[in-house]
Coordinates of C-alpha atoms in Angstrom, one line a residue:
M197 CA 25.1 5.4 -88.1
P198 CA 23.6 7.0 -91.2
D199 CA 22.5 4.8 -94.1
L200 CA 25.3 4.6 -96.7
N201 CA 22.9 4.7 -99.6
A202 CA 21.5 8.0 -98.3
L203 CA 25.1 9.3 -98.0
H204 CA 25.8 8.4 -101.6
A205 CA 22.6 10.1 -102.7
F206 CA 23.4 13.3 -100.8
N207 CA 27.0 13.4 -102.1
R208 CA 25.9 12.9 -105.7
V209 CA 23.4 15.7 -105.4
M210 CA 26.1 18.0 -103.8
E211 CA 28.5 17.3 -106.7
T212 CA 26.0 17.7 -109.5
G213 CA 23.6 20.3 -108.1
S214 CA 20.7 18.4 -109.8
L215 CA 18.3 15.9 -108.5
T216 CA 17.4 14.6 -112.0
Q217 CA 21.1 14.1 -113.1
S218 CA 22.0 12.5 -109.8
A219 CA 19.1 10.1 -110.0
A220 CA 20.1 9.1 -113.6
E221 CA 23.8 8.6 -112.6
L222 CA 22.8 6.4 -109.6
G223 CA 20.2 4.5 -111.6
L224 CA 17.4 5.5 -109.2
A225 CA 14.0 6.9 -109.6
K226 CA 13.9 10.6 -108.9
S227 CA 11.4 10.0 -106.1
T228 CA 13.6 7.4 -104.5
L229 CA 16.6 9.7 -104.5
S230 CA 14.5 12.5 -103.0
R231 CA 13.1 10.2 -100.3
R232 CA 16.6 9.1 -99.2
I233 CA 17.8 12.7 -98.8
S234 CA 14.6 13.5 -96.9
Q235 CA 15.2 10.6 -94.6
L236 CA 18.8 11.7 -94.0
E237 CA 17.7 15.2 -93.1
A238 CA 15.1 13.8 -90.7
R239 CA 17.7 11.7 -89.1
L240 CA 20.0 14.6 -88.6
G241 CA 17.3 17.0 -87.6
Q242 CA 18.4 19.7 -90.1
P243 CA 17.8 20.6 -93.8
L244 CA 20.9 19.9 -95.9
L245 CA 19.7 21.3 -99.3
K246 CA 17.5 24.2 -100.4
R247 CA 15.9 24.8 -103.8
Q248 CA 16.8 28.1 -105.4
A249 CA 15.5 28.8 -108.9
N250 CA 16.3 25.5 -110.8
Q251 CA 19.1 24.4 -108.5
L252 CA 19.6 22.6 -105.3
L253 CA 22.1 24.4 -103.1
P254 CA 23.5 23.3 -99.7
T255 CA 22.6 24.9 -96.5
E256 CA 25.3 25.7 -94.0
A257 CA 24.6 22.4 -92.3
G258 CA 24.8 20.7 -95.7
R259 CA 28.2 22.2 -96.5
R260 CA 29.6 21.0 -93.2
Y261 CA 28.0 17.6 -93.4
Y262 CA 29.3 17.0 -96.9
A263 CA 32.9 17.0 -95.7
I264 CA 31.9 14.6 -92.9
S265 CA 30.0 12.3 -95.2
R266 CA 33.0 12.1 -97.6
Q267 CA 35.1 10.8 -94.7
I268 CA 32.5 8.3 -93.7
L269 CA 32.2 7.0 -97.2
D270 CA 36.0 6.8 -97.7
L271 CA 36.3 4.9 -94.4
A272 CA 33.6 2.5 -95.5
Q273 CA 35.3 1.9 -98.9
R274 CA 38.7 1.2 -97.2
G275 CA 37.0 -1.3 -94.9
Q276 CA 35.3 -3.0 -97.8
R277 CA 38.6 -3.2 -99.7
D278 CA 40.3 -4.8 -96.6
L279 CA 37.5 -7.4 -96.4
D280 CA 37.6 -8.0 -100.1
S281 CA 41.4 -8.7 -99.8
L282 CA 40.6 -11.7 -97.7
R283 CA 38.9 -13.2 -100.7
E284 CA 41.5 -12.3 -103.2
E285 CA 43.5 -15.0 -104.9
V286 CA 47.0 -15.4 -103.6
S287 CA 49.2 -14.9 -106.6
G288 CA 52.7 -13.9 -107.8
D289 CA 56.3 -15.1 -107.6
I290 CA 57.9 -16.4 -104.4
V291 CA 61.6 -17.3 -103.9
V292 CA 62.1 -20.1 -101.3
E293 CA 65.6 -21.0 -100.1
A294 CA 66.1 -24.1 -98.0
H295 CA 68.5 -26.4 -96.3
R296 CA 69.1 -29.5 -98.5
T297 CA 68.0 -31.9 -95.8
L298 CA 64.5 -30.5 -95.8
T299 CA 63.8 -30.2 -99.5
R300 CA 63.3 -33.8 -100.6
A301 CA 61.8 -35.2 -97.4
W302 CA 59.3 -32.5 -96.7
L303 CA 59.6 -29.1 -98.3
G304 CA 59.2 -30.2 -101.9
R305 CA 55.8 -31.8 -101.1
A306 CA 54.7 -28.9 -99.0
M307 CA 55.4 -26.5 -101.9
E308 CA 53.5 -28.7 -104.3
D309 CA 50.5 -28.7 -101.9
F310 CA 50.7 -24.9 -101.7
L311 CA 50.8 -24.5 -105.5
E312 CA 47.7 -26.7 -105.8
Q313 CA 45.9 -24.5 -103.3
H314 CA 46.9 -21.3 -105.1
P315 CA 47.0 -21.6 -108.9
G316 CA 48.2 -18.0 -109.2
I317 CA 51.5 -18.7 -107.4
R318 CA 54.8 -19.4 -109.0
I319 CA 57.6 -20.7 -106.7
T320 CA 61.4 -20.9 -107.2
L321 CA 62.8 -23.3 -104.7
R322 CA 66.6 -23.4 -104.4
T323 CA 69.0 -24.9 -101.9
G324 CA 72.1 -23.1 -100.5
E325 CA 75.2 -23.5 -98.3
K326 CA 74.1 -20.7 -95.9
P327 CA 70.8 -19.4 -94.7
A328 CA 69.5 -16.1 -96.0
Q329 CA 71.0 -13.1 -94.2
D330 CA 70.4 -10.1 -96.4
P331 CA 67.8 -7.8 -94.7
E332 CA 66.3 -7.1 -98.2
F333 CA 65.7 -10.8 -98.9
P334 CA 62.1 -10.8 -100.3
G335 CA 61.2 -14.5 -99.9
V336 CA 61.2 -17.2 -97.3
C337 CA 64.1 -19.3 -96.1
V338 CA 63.6 -22.7 -94.3
W339 CA 66.8 -23.7 -92.5
L340 CA 68.0 -26.6 -90.3
G341 CA 70.6 -25.9 -87.6
K342 CA 72.1 -22.9 -85.9
I343 CA 71.6 -19.5 -87.6
P344 CA 73.9 -16.5 -87.4
E345 CA 72.4 -13.1 -86.4
S346 CA 71.0 -11.2 -89.4
G347 CA 68.6 -8.4 -90.2
L348 CA 65.8 -11.0 -90.8
R349 CA 63.2 -12.5 -88.5
H350 CA 63.8 -16.0 -87.2
E351 CA 60.8 -18.1 -86.3
E352 CA 61.6 -21.6 -85.0
I353 CA 58.9 -24.1 -85.9
G354 CA 60.3 -27.3 -84.5
S355 CA 63.5 -29.3 -84.3
L356 CA 64.9 -32.6 -85.6
K357 CA 66.2 -35.2 -83.2
L358 CA 69.4 -36.9 -84.4
G359 CA 70.7 -40.5 -84.0
I360 CA 73.6 -42.7 -85.2
Y361 CA 72.4 -45.2 -87.8
A362 CA 73.8 -48.1 -89.8
H363 CA 72.5 -50.9 -92.1
P364 CA 71.8 -54.1 -90.1
D365 CA 74.2 -56.1 -92.4
Y366 CA 77.0 -53.7 -91.5
L367 CA 76.3 -54.2 -87.8
A368 CA 76.1 -57.9 -88.2
Q369 CA 79.5 -57.9 -89.8
Y370 CA 81.3 -55.4 -87.6
G371 CA 79.3 -55.5 -84.4
A372 CA 77.0 -52.9 -82.9
P373 CA 78.7 -50.3 -80.7
Q374 CA 77.8 -50.6 -77.0
E375 CA 79.3 -47.3 -75.8
P376 CA 80.4 -44.1 -77.5
A377 CA 84.0 -45.2 -77.3
D378 CA 83.2 -48.1 -79.6
L379 CA 82.4 -45.7 -82.4
A380 CA 86.1 -45.0 -83.1
R381 CA 86.6 -48.5 -84.6
H382 CA 83.8 -48.2 -87.2
S383 CA 83.7 -46.7 -90.6
W384 CA 82.1 -43.3 -90.7
V385 CA 80.1 -41.7 -93.6
D386 CA 80.4 -38.0 -93.3
L387 CA 78.0 -35.3 -94.6
M388 CA 80.5 -32.5 -95.3
G389 CA 81.0 -30.2 -92.4
A390 CA 78.3 -31.8 -90.2
T391 CA 80.7 -33.5 -87.7
H392 CA 83.9 -31.5 -88.3
G393 CA 84.2 -30.4 -84.7
G394 CA 83.1 -33.7 -83.2
I395 CA 79.8 -34.7 -81.6
N396 CA 78.6 -34.2 -78.1
L397 CA 76.5 -37.2 -77.2
Y398 CA 74.1 -37.1 -74.2
H399 CA 72.8 -40.2 -72.4
V400 CA 69.2 -40.3 -71.1
D401 CA 70.6 -40.6 -67.6
G402 CA 72.5 -37.3 -68.0
R403 CA 76.0 -38.5 -68.9
Q404 CA 77.9 -36.8 -71.7
E405 CA 80.6 -38.0 -74.1
H406 CA 82.5 -36.3 -76.8
F407 CA 83.0 -38.3 -80.0
Q408 CA 85.4 -37.3 -82.8
P409 CA 84.5 -39.3 -85.9
P410 CA 87.4 -40.9 -87.7
S411 CA 88.5 -39.5 -91.0
S412 CA 85.8 -40.6 -93.5
R413 CA 86.8 -42.4 -96.7
F414 CA 83.4 -41.4 -98.2
R415 CA 82.3 -37.8 -97.8
V416 CA 79.2 -36.4 -99.5
D417 CA 77.6 -32.9 -99.7
Q418 CA 74.0 -34.1 -100.4
P419 CA 71.7 -35.5 -97.6
A420 CA 70.1 -37.9 -100.1
L421 CA 73.6 -39.3 -100.9
H422 CA 74.4 -39.5 -97.2
I423 CA 71.5 -41.5 -96.2
D424 CA 71.8 -43.8 -99.3
A425 CA 75.5 -44.5 -98.5
I426 CA 74.6 -45.5 -94.9
A427 CA 71.7 -47.6 -96.1
R428 CA 74.0 -49.5 -98.4
G429 CA 76.3 -50.5 -95.6
R430 CA 79.2 -48.1 -96.1
G431 CA 79.4 -47.3 -92.3
L432 CA 77.8 -45.4 -89.5
G433 CA 76.5 -41.9 -89.8
L434 CA 74.5 -39.2 -88.1
L435 CA 70.9 -38.8 -89.4
P436 CA 67.7 -37.1 -88.4
C437 CA 65.4 -39.7 -86.8
W438 CA 62.4 -38.2 -88.6
Q439 CA 64.1 -38.7 -92.0
V440 CA 65.0 -42.3 -91.1
A441 CA 61.5 -43.1 -90.0
A442 CA 60.2 -41.8 -93.4
R443 CA 62.8 -43.9 -95.2
N444 CA 62.0 -47.0 -93.3
V445 CA 58.4 -46.8 -94.4
A446 CA 59.4 -47.0 -98.0
H447 CA 62.4 -49.4 -97.4
P448 CA 61.8 -51.3 -94.2
G449 CA 64.8 -52.6 -92.3
Q450 CA 67.4 -50.6 -94.2
L451 CA 68.5 -48.4 -91.2
E452 CA 69.0 -49.4 -87.6
R453 CA 69.6 -47.0 -84.7
C454 CA 72.9 -47.5 -82.8
L455 CA 73.3 -46.4 -79.1
A456 CA 69.6 -45.5 -78.9
D457 CA 70.1 -44.1 -75.4
W458 CA 72.7 -41.6 -76.7
S459 CA 71.9 -38.6 -78.9
P460 CA 73.4 -35.2 -79.8
N461 CA 71.5 -31.9 -79.6
A462 CA 68.4 -31.7 -81.8
L463 CA 68.7 -29.3 -84.7
P464 CA 66.2 -26.4 -84.9
V465 CA 64.0 -25.9 -88.0
T466 CA 63.6 -22.1 -88.6
L467 CA 61.6 -19.9 -90.9
I468 CA 63.5 -16.8 -92.0
Y469 CA 61.8 -13.8 -93.5
G470 CA 61.7 -10.0 -93.4
F471 CA 60.4 -7.9 -90.5
G472 CA 57.3 -5.9 -90.8
H473 CA 54.1 -6.3 -92.9
Q474 CA 54.4 -9.1 -95.4
P475 CA 52.7 -9.4 -98.8
R476 CA 49.7 -11.6 -98.8
K477 CA 51.5 -14.3 -100.8
I478 CA 54.3 -14.5 -98.2
S479 CA 51.9 -14.5 -95.2
A480 CA 49.9 -17.3 -96.9
L481 CA 53.1 -19.4 -97.4
L482 CA 54.3 -18.9 -93.9
S483 CA 50.9 -20.0 -92.5
H484 CA 51.0 -23.1 -94.8
L485 CA 54.5 -24.1 -93.7
R486 CA 53.6 -23.8 -90.0
Q487 CA 50.6 -26.1 -90.5
A488 CA 52.5 -28.5 -92.8
R489 CA 55.3 -29.2 -90.4
P490 CA 55.5 -32.8 -89.2
A491 CA 54.3 -33.5 -85.7
A492 CA 57.5 -35.2 -84.8
W493 CA 59.4 -31.9 -85.1
A494 CA 57.4 -30.4 -82.3
A495 CA 57.8 -33.5 -80.1
S496 CA 61.6 -33.7 -80.6
A497 CA 62.0 -30.2 -79.3
N498 CA 61.0 -31.4 -75.9
N499 CA 63.2 -34.6 -75.8
N500 CA 66.5 -33.1 -74.8
T501 CA 68.1 -33.9 -71.5
P502 CA 68.8 -31.1 -69.0
K503 CA 72.5 -31.0 -70.1
Q504 CA 71.4 -30.8 -73.7
N505 CA 69.1 -27.9 -73.0
A506 CA 71.9 -26.1 -71.1
A507 CA 74.3 -26.7 -74.1
L508 CA 71.7 -25.3 -76.4
E509 CA 71.2 -22.2 -74.3
E510 CA 75.0 -21.6 -74.2
S511 CA 75.3 -22.0 -78.0
T512 CA 72.5 -19.4 -78.8

């Protein structure tokens, strides 16, 4: 491989036709420039330039090698730009859409950490009723639950195991359910739409029961209000076990698992983004979210019973 400095020297002389002018433009001594060209000619085994009157003119080999040397220098510059991009600051605006359950308990903190790592980034985080589906969606969507087909890429990064919970005082007053059939006599706190079609519950021994929650006297559309209502003893409700564990760290003893051997299907957590090459800011965010996911999400993905796995396969 020829020395790039020698190629730069040769190209400059080809373009100016003057050793003196080229040396001045490159900030080199004239003798240094002359030596680099001589070394290049010796390496190639052919003269590239010839002196005629007061000019340096290319030989036939010089004209041919000039075109080749330009390609070599262009390729070297592109390679350097690619390497330099690895050191570039990640910057710009990013739109992040998310399921409400994930924002307060995890995603908000993950976004703050990402902003701290990349001062040039500005993030707009918003929640919605449905996951992103527009093939032209330019940002990142983080969703919990089943996702309809769309023109976007779906990357599952974990799943949330669910359980039925209540405040201990509520269970002391009304009794803890022993079997799924007992749930019908309890008050139910409903997160709008989450249990509209009923719940399939799976026992660790493989049994399956379908439970249709009673009409709820208290229905909410915010996960934070949902878990608060259950923690205040308003009734039983279905919650992500990971979310409850985090809550119990801050408020010990507020939520108790009912029917611990029974659970519904875990809900997948999915990153949604465009196909093809992503801008550096998006790639950096996706990498950050993969690394920031709680370990419990990966573990719960492997905790389904055989019947649950079969049900998941049929639903996808």
